[in-house]
Amino acid sequence: MEPYRIKVVEPIPQPTRQQREEALKRVHYNLFDLRAEEVTIDLLTDSGTGALSAAQLAAGMAGDESYSGSRSFYRFHEAVTELTGYAHILPAHQGRAAERILFSTLLEPGRIVLANTHFDTTRANVELAGAEARDLPCAEARNLDSPAPFKGNIDLDALAATLAGPDGSRVAMVVMTITNNGGGGQPVSMDNLKRTSALCRRYGVPFFLDAARFAENAWLVTRHEAAYRDRTPRQVAEEAFRLADGCMMSAKKDAIVHIGGFIGLNDPELAQRCELLLIATEGFATYGGLAGRDLDMMAQGLTEVTEPAYLAERADVAAHLAQRVRAAGVDIIEPPGMHALYLNAGRLLPHIPPHHFPGHALACQLYLEGGIRSAELGSLYLGEEDEQGNPVKSAPYELVRLALPRRVYTRSHYDHVGDTLARIAKRADSVHGFRIVEQSPILRHFRATLAPVPVES
Ligand code: F0G
C-alpha cells in the first residue's frame, strides 16, 4: 500500500470523448499541444510532476531568499554532500542546465562522450559543445522481452575496446545514466558501475553519473544484485556516487521537486570553471537559478526518496500496471522499471508501418479512449522521411512510454489505464496511422503536426 495518506487533492479533468476528439483535431494530433486540463491521466513524464510531502512544503516555507549565502543553500549543500561525497556542489535550475554547464566547460569539438545511453537532452548538449555522443548499451538491452535484471548496463567490452583503440585519446568522459531512461528505464548494476569506474581510472578518463533516478536504481540493485541484498537503498546510492568523479542531476525526478538540479564534482579546477559559467548563465553559486525554497525542498526530497517503504511501493505500482498491461495483451520492455513502462506499439500494431508511426497511433488512441497522455518513443521521435513521406530512417523499436509521476496516481488510476489499453488491444487492427503535415528541422516530435492515414482494407 501507499506509505502516505492524502491531505491535499486536485480534481482530475474529465473531458468527454467528443471533447477529446475535438481537442486532438485542434492540436493536429500533437499531444504536446493539448492543454493539461484536457488530459485525465497525464503520464507524459515523471519529471517535475511528483507530489510534495508536508515536510517538503514546510521546508520550503523556511526557505531563505537571500541572494547569496542563504541558509537554504547550506542545508541543500549538506544534504547533497552527505549523499554524494563530492567536494564541490553547484545548484542548477534543472538537469539540462547542469549538462550544458558541465559539457561546455569540459568538452570541445572532436572529443567523444561514451555512455550506456545518452538521454536526449544529454546528447543534445554534448553535440552543442561540438563533441560526439556515443552509446554503448549492453547486448541484453537489445532483447526487449528478456527479463534480465540489469539491461541498463554499459557494454564493458565495447567500452574497454574504445578506450584502448584509435578513438581512445578523444574520449573526454564516460557517463552512466542511472536508471537508463533512453534504454527502457532499466537499472545499472553496482558491478557494472565498479568495472566502468576502474576502466576510467586506468585510462585517466573522468567518469560521471547522470543521476536523475539514482534512488530507483539503488532500489533495484538491492532487489537483484546478490552482494547488495542486505544494504539499504541509501547505502547503495552513497556507494554509487563515490565510484564516479562527479554527477549531473535532474532533481525533478529523484529529489521529488517541481524544479531543480545540481552538478557534483571532485576536480577543484573544473568546479571553478563551471562555477563561473553558472554565475554568468544560471545565477550566483549559492542559488543556481533557484529560489531558496526550492533548495530546501530538494534537500528534504533527497532524504525521502531513498526510504525503503516509498521505493517498495513505487516498484509495486509499476509492477501492478505492468501486470494489467500484459493482461490486456500488450507487450512492454521487460522487466518493468520504476519510473515508466514502455509499450511495444510496433508489435501491437503490425499493420502500421514505421513511417506511419505506430507508437504515435497508440498514444493518440490512449488519449481518445481514456484521456491518457503518454509519449511516443519511436519513428516520430527518431525516424526520418523524404519530402513525399517515404521512409529514409526508422527507429529500432516503436514504443510508447507511460511515465509514472511520483506519489500522484493511485492503483485505480492505473487500472483505468489498463482497462483502456485492453479496449484498444481488442480492436488493434482498426487503429490507423498518421503522416506528418509539418515538422521542425530538429526535435520534430515536439512541434510536428500530423494527419490520420486511414487503415487500408
Ligand atoms: N537525464 C535524464 C536521464 C533525464 O531523464 C532527463 C529528463 C534529463 C537528464 C534532463 O533533465 O528535464 O531536468 O532538464 N527527463 C525528462 C523525461 C524530461 O521525461 O524523461 P531536466
Coordinates of C-alpha atoms and ligand atoms in Angstrom, one line a residue:
M1 CA 0.0 0.0 0.0
E2 CA 1.0 3.6 -0.4
P3 CA 3.2 4.6 2.7
Y4 CA 1.4 8.0 2.9
R5 CA -2.1 9.3 3.1
I6 CA -3.5 12.2 1.0
K7 CA -4.0 15.6 2.6
V8 CA -4.4 17.9 -0.5
V9 CA -6.2 16.9 -3.6
E10 CA -6.7 18.3 -7.1
P11 CA -9.7 17.4 -9.3
I12 CA -8.9 15.4 -12.4
P13 CA -10.3 16.8 -15.7
Q14 CA -12.9 14.5 -17.3
P15 CA -13.5 15.7 -20.8
T16 CA -16.0 13.7 -22.8
R17 CA -15.0 11.5 -25.8
Q18 CA -16.3 14.2 -28.1
Q19 CA -14.3 16.9 -26.4
R20 CA -11.2 14.7 -26.7
E21 CA -11.8 14.1 -30.4
E22 CA -12.1 17.8 -30.9
A23 CA -9.0 18.6 -28.9
L24 CA -7.0 16.1 -30.9
K25 CA -8.1 17.6 -34.1
R26 CA -7.4 21.1 -32.9
V27 CA -3.8 20.3 -31.9
H28 CA -3.2 18.5 -35.2
Y29 CA -2.6 15.2 -33.4
N30 CA 0.3 16.5 -31.4
L31 CA -0.2 15.5 -27.8
F32 CA 2.3 18.1 -26.5
D33 CA -0.1 20.8 -27.7
L34 CA -3.0 19.6 -25.6
R35 CA -3.9 21.8 -22.7
A36 CA -3.2 19.8 -19.4
E37 CA -6.9 20.4 -18.4
E38 CA -7.9 18.3 -21.4
V39 CA -6.0 15.3 -20.0
T40 CA -7.5 12.9 -17.5
I41 CA -4.4 10.8 -16.6
D42 CA -1.1 12.6 -17.5
L43 CA 1.7 10.0 -18.0
L44 CA 3.8 12.3 -20.3
T45 CA 6.6 12.4 -17.9
D46 CA 7.7 11.7 -14.3
S47 CA 9.8 14.9 -14.3
G48 CA 8.7 17.7 -12.0
T49 CA 5.3 16.1 -11.8
G50 CA 5.6 14.5 -8.3
A51 CA 3.6 15.4 -5.2
L52 CA 5.4 17.3 -2.5
S53 CA 5.3 15.9 1.1
A54 CA 4.1 18.0 4.0
A55 CA 7.7 18.0 5.2
Q56 CA 8.9 19.4 1.9
L57 CA 6.3 22.2 1.9
A58 CA 7.3 23.0 5.4
A59 CA 11.0 23.1 4.4
G60 CA 10.0 25.4 1.6
M61 CA 8.3 27.8 4.0
A62 CA 11.5 28.0 5.9
G63 CA 13.4 28.9 2.7
D64 CA 15.9 31.8 3.0
E65 CA 15.6 34.0 -0.1
S66 CA 18.9 35.9 0.4
Y67 CA 20.7 36.5 -2.9
S68 CA 23.9 34.9 -1.6
G69 CA 24.9 32.5 1.2
S70 CA 21.3 31.7 2.2
R71 CA 20.6 29.1 4.9
S72 CA 18.7 27.2 2.3
F73 CA 21.9 26.8 0.2
Y74 CA 23.8 25.4 3.2
R75 CA 21.0 22.9 4.0
F76 CA 20.9 21.8 0.4
H77 CA 24.7 21.7 0.3
E78 CA 24.9 19.5 3.4
A79 CA 22.2 17.1 2.1
V80 CA 23.9 16.7 -1.3
T81 CA 27.4 16.4 0.1
E82 CA 26.4 13.7 2.6
L83 CA 24.6 11.7 -0.1
T84 CA 27.2 12.0 -2.9
G85 CA 30.5 12.8 -1.2
Y86 CA 31.6 15.2 -3.9
A87 CA 33.8 18.1 -2.9
H88 CA 32.0 20.8 -5.0
I89 CA 28.3 21.1 -5.4
L90 CA 26.7 23.6 -7.8
P91 CA 22.9 24.1 -7.9
A92 CA 21.3 24.5 -11.3
H93 CA 17.6 25.0 -12.3
Q94 CA 17.2 21.6 -13.9
G95 CA 19.2 18.7 -15.3
R96 CA 19.8 20.1 -18.8
A97 CA 21.3 23.3 -17.3
A98 CA 23.7 21.1 -15.3
E99 CA 24.5 19.3 -18.5
R100 CA 25.1 22.4 -20.5
I101 CA 27.4 23.9 -17.9
L102 CA 29.5 20.7 -17.4
F103 CA 29.7 19.9 -21.1
S104 CA 30.5 23.3 -22.4
T105 CA 33.3 23.5 -19.8
L106 CA 34.7 20.1 -20.3
L107 CA 34.2 19.3 -24.0
E108 CA 35.5 20.6 -27.3
P109 CA 35.0 19.8 -30.9
G110 CA 36.4 16.4 -31.8
R111 CA 36.0 14.9 -28.4
I112 CA 33.8 11.9 -27.6
V113 CA 31.4 11.1 -24.7
L114 CA 30.7 7.5 -24.1
A115 CA 27.5 6.4 -22.2
N116 CA 25.3 3.4 -21.6
T117 CA 22.7 5.6 -23.4
H118 CA 22.5 9.4 -23.5
F119 CA 19.2 10.9 -22.6
D120 CA 18.0 13.2 -25.5
T121 CA 18.9 16.5 -23.8
T122 CA 22.3 15.0 -22.7
R123 CA 23.0 14.0 -26.3
A124 CA 21.9 17.5 -27.5
N125 CA 24.2 19.3 -25.0
V126 CA 27.1 17.1 -25.9
E127 CA 26.5 17.9 -29.6
L128 CA 26.0 21.6 -28.9
A129 CA 29.5 21.6 -27.4
G130 CA 30.8 20.2 -30.7
A131 CA 31.5 16.7 -29.4
E132 CA 30.2 13.3 -30.3
A133 CA 27.7 11.3 -28.1
R134 CA 28.3 7.6 -28.5
D135 CA 26.0 5.0 -26.9
L136 CA 27.4 1.6 -25.8
P137 CA 24.4 -0.3 -24.3
C138 CA 24.9 -3.9 -23.2
A139 CA 23.9 -6.7 -25.5
E140 CA 20.9 -7.8 -23.3
A141 CA 19.3 -4.4 -23.9
R142 CA 18.6 -5.4 -27.5
N143 CA 16.1 -8.1 -26.5
L144 CA 13.0 -6.2 -25.3
D145 CA 11.4 -9.3 -23.9
S146 CA 14.3 -10.6 -21.8
P147 CA 13.7 -10.2 -18.1
A148 CA 17.5 -9.8 -17.4
P149 CA 17.7 -7.5 -14.3
F150 CA 20.4 -5.1 -15.4
K151 CA 19.7 -4.2 -19.0
G152 CA 20.8 -0.6 -18.3
N153 CA 24.4 -1.7 -18.1
I154 CA 27.1 -0.3 -20.4
D155 CA 28.8 -2.9 -22.7
L156 CA 32.1 -3.2 -20.8
D157 CA 33.9 -5.0 -23.8
A158 CA 33.0 -2.2 -26.1
L159 CA 34.0 0.4 -23.5
A160 CA 37.4 -1.2 -23.0
A161 CA 37.9 -1.6 -26.7
T162 CA 37.0 2.1 -27.4
L163 CA 39.3 3.4 -24.6
A164 CA 42.2 1.2 -25.8
G165 CA 41.5 1.8 -29.5
P166 CA 42.3 4.6 -32.0
D167 CA 39.5 6.8 -30.6
G168 CA 40.7 6.4 -27.0
S169 CA 42.6 9.6 -26.8
R170 CA 39.5 11.5 -27.9
V171 CA 37.2 10.2 -25.2
A172 CA 36.6 13.2 -22.9
M173 CA 34.3 11.4 -20.4
V174 CA 32.1 8.4 -19.7
V175 CA 28.5 9.0 -18.5
M176 CA 26.4 6.4 -16.8
T177 CA 22.7 7.2 -16.9
I178 CA 21.0 5.6 -13.8
T179 CA 18.4 4.4 -14.4
N180 CA 18.8 4.2 -18.2
N181 CA 15.8 6.3 -19.3
G182 CA 16.7 6.1 -23.1
G183 CA 17.0 2.3 -22.7
G184 CA 13.6 1.4 -21.2
G185 CA 14.3 2.7 -17.7
Q186 CA 16.5 -0.3 -16.9
P187 CA 18.9 -0.2 -14.0
V188 CA 22.7 -0.4 -13.9
S189 CA 24.4 -2.9 -11.6
M190 CA 27.0 -1.9 -9.0
D191 CA 29.3 -4.4 -10.6
N192 CA 29.0 -2.6 -13.9
L193 CA 29.5 0.8 -12.2
K194 CA 32.6 -0.6 -10.4
R195 CA 34.1 -2.0 -13.6
T196 CA 33.4 1.2 -15.5
S197 CA 35.0 3.2 -12.8
A198 CA 38.1 1.0 -12.8
L199 CA 38.4 1.3 -16.6
C200 CA 38.0 5.1 -16.5
R201 CA 40.7 5.3 -13.8
R202 CA 43.0 3.1 -15.8
Y203 CA 42.7 5.3 -18.9
G204 CA 42.6 8.6 -17.0
V205 CA 39.1 9.5 -18.3
P206 CA 36.6 11.3 -16.0
F207 CA 33.5 9.2 -15.0
F208 CA 30.2 10.9 -14.4
L209 CA 26.7 9.8 -13.3
D210 CA 23.6 11.2 -14.9
A211 CA 21.9 10.5 -11.5
A212 CA 18.3 11.6 -12.2
R213 CA 16.9 8.3 -10.9
F214 CA 19.7 7.3 -8.6
A215 CA 17.3 6.1 -5.8
E216 CA 15.3 3.9 -8.1
N217 CA 18.5 2.4 -9.5
A218 CA 19.6 1.7 -5.9
W219 CA 16.3 0.0 -5.0
L220 CA 16.6 -2.3 -8.0
V221 CA 20.2 -3.1 -7.0
T222 CA 19.1 -4.2 -3.5
R223 CA 16.5 -6.4 -5.1
H224 CA 18.5 -8.1 -7.9
E225 CA 22.3 -7.9 -7.1
A226 CA 23.2 -10.6 -4.6
A227 CA 26.1 -8.7 -3.0
Y228 CA 23.8 -5.8 -2.1
R229 CA 20.7 -7.7 -0.8
D230 CA 21.4 -6.6 2.8
R231 CA 22.1 -3.0 2.1
T232 CA 19.7 -0.1 2.2
P233 CA 19.0 1.9 -0.9
R234 CA 20.6 4.9 0.7
Q235 CA 23.9 2.9 1.3
V236 CA 23.8 1.7 -2.3
A237 CA 23.3 5.2 -3.6
E238 CA 26.1 6.6 -1.5
E239 CA 28.5 4.0 -2.8
A240 CA 27.4 4.5 -6.4
F241 CA 28.1 8.3 -6.3
R242 CA 31.5 7.6 -4.8
L243 CA 32.5 5.4 -7.7
A244 CA 32.3 8.4 -10.0
D245 CA 34.2 11.7 -10.3
G246 CA 31.1 13.7 -10.4
C247 CA 27.4 13.8 -11.4
M248 CA 24.7 15.8 -13.1
M249 CA 21.3 15.6 -11.5
S250 CA 17.8 16.5 -12.6
A251 CA 16.2 16.9 -9.2
K252 CA 12.8 16.9 -10.9
K253 CA 12.9 13.1 -10.7
D254 CA 14.6 11.6 -7.6
A255 CA 14.5 14.7 -5.4
I256 CA 10.7 14.8 -5.9
V257 CA 10.6 18.6 -6.6
H258 CA 8.9 20.6 -9.3
I259 CA 12.2 22.3 -10.4
G260 CA 15.8 21.9 -9.5
G261 CA 19.1 20.2 -10.3
F262 CA 22.8 20.2 -9.5
I263 CA 26.3 19.3 -10.5
G264 CA 28.7 17.4 -8.2
L265 CA 32.4 17.5 -8.8
N266 CA 35.7 16.4 -7.2
D267 CA 38.0 18.3 -9.5
P268 CA 38.6 21.8 -8.0
E269 CA 39.8 23.4 -11.2
L270 CA 36.8 22.1 -13.2
A271 CA 34.5 23.2 -10.4
Q272 CA 35.9 26.7 -10.6
R273 CA 35.4 26.9 -14.3
C274 CA 31.8 25.5 -14.1
E275 CA 31.1 28.0 -11.3
L276 CA 32.0 31.0 -13.5
L277 CA 29.7 29.8 -16.3
L278 CA 27.0 29.1 -13.7
I279 CA 27.2 32.6 -12.4
A280 CA 27.1 34.1 -15.9
T281 CA 24.2 32.0 -17.1
E282 CA 22.1 30.5 -14.2
G283 CA 22.7 32.6 -11.1
F284 CA 25.1 33.0 -8.2
A285 CA 26.8 29.8 -7.0
T286 CA 24.6 29.6 -3.9
Y287 CA 21.3 29.6 -5.8
G288 CA 22.0 28.5 -9.4
G289 CA 18.7 29.8 -10.9
L290 CA 16.5 28.5 -8.0
A291 CA 14.7 30.1 -5.1
G292 CA 15.8 29.4 -1.5
R293 CA 12.6 27.4 -1.0
D294 CA 13.5 25.1 -4.0
L295 CA 16.9 24.3 -2.4
D296 CA 15.2 23.4 0.9
M297 CA 12.6 21.2 -0.8
M298 CA 15.3 19.4 -2.7
A299 CA 17.3 18.7 0.4
Q300 CA 14.2 17.2 2.1
G301 CA 13.2 15.3 -1.1
L302 CA 16.6 13.7 -1.3
T303 CA 16.1 12.2 2.2
E304 CA 12.6 10.9 1.4
V305 CA 13.4 9.3 -1.9
T306 CA 15.6 6.6 -0.5
E307 CA 13.1 5.5 2.1
P308 CA 12.6 1.7 1.5
A309 CA 8.8 1.9 2.0
Y310 CA 8.5 4.7 -0.6
L311 CA 10.6 2.8 -3.1
A312 CA 9.0 -0.6 -2.5
E313 CA 5.6 0.9 -3.2
R314 CA 6.8 2.7 -6.3
A315 CA 8.2 -0.5 -7.7
D316 CA 5.0 -2.3 -6.7
V317 CA 2.8 0.2 -8.6
A318 CA 4.9 -0.2 -11.7
A319 CA 4.6 -4.0 -11.4
H320 CA 0.8 -3.7 -10.9
L321 CA 0.4 -1.6 -14.0
A322 CA 2.8 -4.0 -15.9
Q323 CA 0.5 -6.9 -14.9
R324 CA -2.6 -5.1 -16.2
V325 CA -0.9 -4.1 -19.5
R326 CA 0.3 -7.7 -20.1
A327 CA -3.2 -9.0 -19.3
A328 CA -4.5 -6.6 -21.9
G329 CA -2.3 -8.4 -24.5
V330 CA 0.2 -5.5 -24.8
D331 CA 3.9 -6.2 -24.5
I332 CA 6.3 -3.9 -22.6
I333 CA 10.0 -3.7 -22.4
E334 CA 10.7 -6.3 -19.8
P335 CA 11.3 -6.2 -16.9
P336 CA 9.2 -3.2 -15.9
G337 CA 11.4 -0.5 -14.5
M338 CA 10.2 2.0 -11.9
H339 CA 9.7 5.4 -13.5
A340 CA 7.9 4.2 -16.6
L341 CA 6.6 1.4 -18.7
Y342 CA 7.5 1.2 -22.4
L343 CA 4.7 -0.3 -24.5
N344 CA 5.7 -2.2 -27.6
A345 CA 3.4 -0.5 -30.1
G346 CA 5.2 -1.9 -33.1
R347 CA 4.2 -5.4 -32.1
L348 CA 0.6 -4.4 -31.2
L349 CA 0.0 -2.5 -34.5
P350 CA 2.0 -4.5 -37.1
H351 CA -0.3 -3.2 -39.9
I352 CA 1.0 0.4 -39.4
P353 CA 4.5 0.8 -41.0
P354 CA 7.1 2.8 -39.1
H355 CA 6.7 5.9 -41.3
H356 CA 3.1 6.0 -40.3
F357 CA 4.1 6.0 -36.6
P358 CA 2.5 3.0 -34.7
G359 CA 3.7 4.5 -31.4
H360 CA 2.1 7.8 -32.1
A361 CA -1.1 6.0 -33.2
L362 CA -1.2 4.1 -29.9
A363 CA -0.5 7.3 -27.9
C364 CA -3.4 9.1 -29.8
Q365 CA -5.8 6.1 -29.1
L366 CA -4.9 6.2 -25.4
Y367 CA -5.9 9.8 -25.3
L368 CA -9.0 9.3 -27.4
E369 CA -10.3 6.2 -25.5
G370 CA -9.2 7.1 -22.0
G371 CA -7.9 10.7 -21.8
I372 CA -4.4 9.3 -21.1
R373 CA -1.4 11.3 -22.2
S374 CA 1.8 9.3 -23.0
A375 CA 5.0 9.9 -25.0
E376 CA 5.9 8.3 -28.3
L377 CA 9.4 6.9 -28.5
G378 CA 9.6 5.5 -32.0
S379 CA 9.9 6.8 -35.5
L380 CA 8.2 10.1 -34.9
Y381 CA 11.0 10.7 -32.4
L382 CA 13.9 9.1 -34.1
G383 CA 12.9 8.5 -37.7
E384 CA 13.3 10.4 -41.0
E385 CA 11.3 10.5 -44.2
D386 CA 11.8 12.2 -47.6
E387 CA 9.7 15.1 -48.9
Q388 CA 7.0 12.6 -50.1
G389 CA 6.8 10.9 -46.7
N390 CA 8.6 7.8 -47.8
P391 CA 10.8 6.2 -45.1
V392 CA 14.5 7.2 -45.0
K393 CA 15.3 6.0 -41.5
S394 CA 13.1 4.4 -38.8
A395 CA 13.6 3.8 -35.1
P396 CA 14.9 0.5 -33.8
Y397 CA 11.6 0.0 -31.9
E398 CA 8.2 1.6 -31.9
L399 CA 7.5 2.4 -28.3
V400 CA 5.1 4.4 -26.1
R401 CA 6.3 5.5 -22.7
L402 CA 3.8 5.6 -19.8
A403 CA 5.8 7.6 -17.2
L404 CA 4.7 7.3 -13.6
P405 CA 4.7 10.6 -11.6
R406 CA 5.8 10.2 -8.0
R407 CA 3.1 9.9 -5.3
V408 CA 0.4 11.3 -7.7
Y409 CA -1.8 8.5 -9.1
T410 CA -3.2 5.5 -7.2
R411 CA -3.8 2.0 -8.4
S412 CA -7.3 2.7 -9.5
H413 CA -6.0 5.4 -11.9
Y414 CA -3.6 2.8 -13.3
D415 CA -6.4 0.3 -13.6
H416 CA -8.2 2.8 -15.8
V417 CA -5.0 2.8 -18.0
G418 CA -5.0 -1.0 -18.1
D419 CA -8.7 -1.1 -19.0
T420 CA -8.3 1.5 -21.7
L421 CA -5.4 -0.5 -23.2
A422 CA -7.4 -3.6 -23.1
R423 CA -10.2 -2.0 -25.1
I424 CA -7.7 -0.7 -27.7
A425 CA -5.9 -4.0 -28.0
K426 CA -9.2 -5.8 -28.8
R427 CA -9.6 -3.7 -31.8
A428 CA -6.0 -3.1 -32.6
D429 CA -6.4 -3.8 -36.3
S430 CA -8.8 -0.8 -36.7
V431 CA -6.2 1.7 -35.3
H432 CA -4.9 3.9 -38.0
G433 CA -1.5 5.5 -38.6
F434 CA -0.5 9.1 -39.2
R435 CA 1.5 11.2 -41.7
I436 CA 3.4 14.3 -40.9
V437 CA 2.0 17.5 -42.3
E438 CA 4.6 20.0 -41.0
Q439 CA 7.8 19.5 -39.0
S440 CA 10.7 21.3 -37.5
P441 CA 14.3 20.6 -38.6
I442 CA 15.3 19.2 -35.1
L443 CA 13.4 17.7 -32.2
R444 CA 10.4 17.3 -34.5
H445 CA 8.2 15.2 -32.2
F446 CA 7.7 18.3 -30.0
R447 CA 6.3 20.6 -32.8
A448 CA 5.2 18.3 -35.7
T449 CA 1.6 18.5 -36.9
L450 CA 0.0 15.3 -38.3
A451 CA -3.0 13.9 -40.1
P452 CA -4.6 10.5 -39.9
V453 CA -3.9 7.8 -42.6
P454 CA -6.9 5.6 -43.0
V455 CA -6.5 1.8 -42.5
E456 CA -6.2 0.0 -45.8
S457 CA -8.8 -2.7 -46.2
Ligands
F0G1 N1 18.9 13.0 -17.7 C1 17.9 12.1 -17.7 C2 18.2 10.7 -17.6 C3 16.6 12.5 -17.9 O1 15.6 11.6 -17.9 C4 16.3 13.9 -18.1 C5 14.9 14.4 -18.2 C6 17.4 14.8 -18.0 C7 18.7 14.3 -17.9 C8 17.2 16.3 -18.2 O2 16.7 16.8 -17.0 O3 14.4 17.7 -17.6 O4 15.6 18.4 -15.5 O5 16.4 19.2 -17.7 N2 14.0 13.7 -18.5 C9 12.5 14.0 -18.6 C10 11.8 12.8 -19.1 C11 12.3 15.3 -19.4 O6 10.6 13.0 -19.4 O7 12.3 11.7 -19.1 P1 15.7 18.1 -17.0

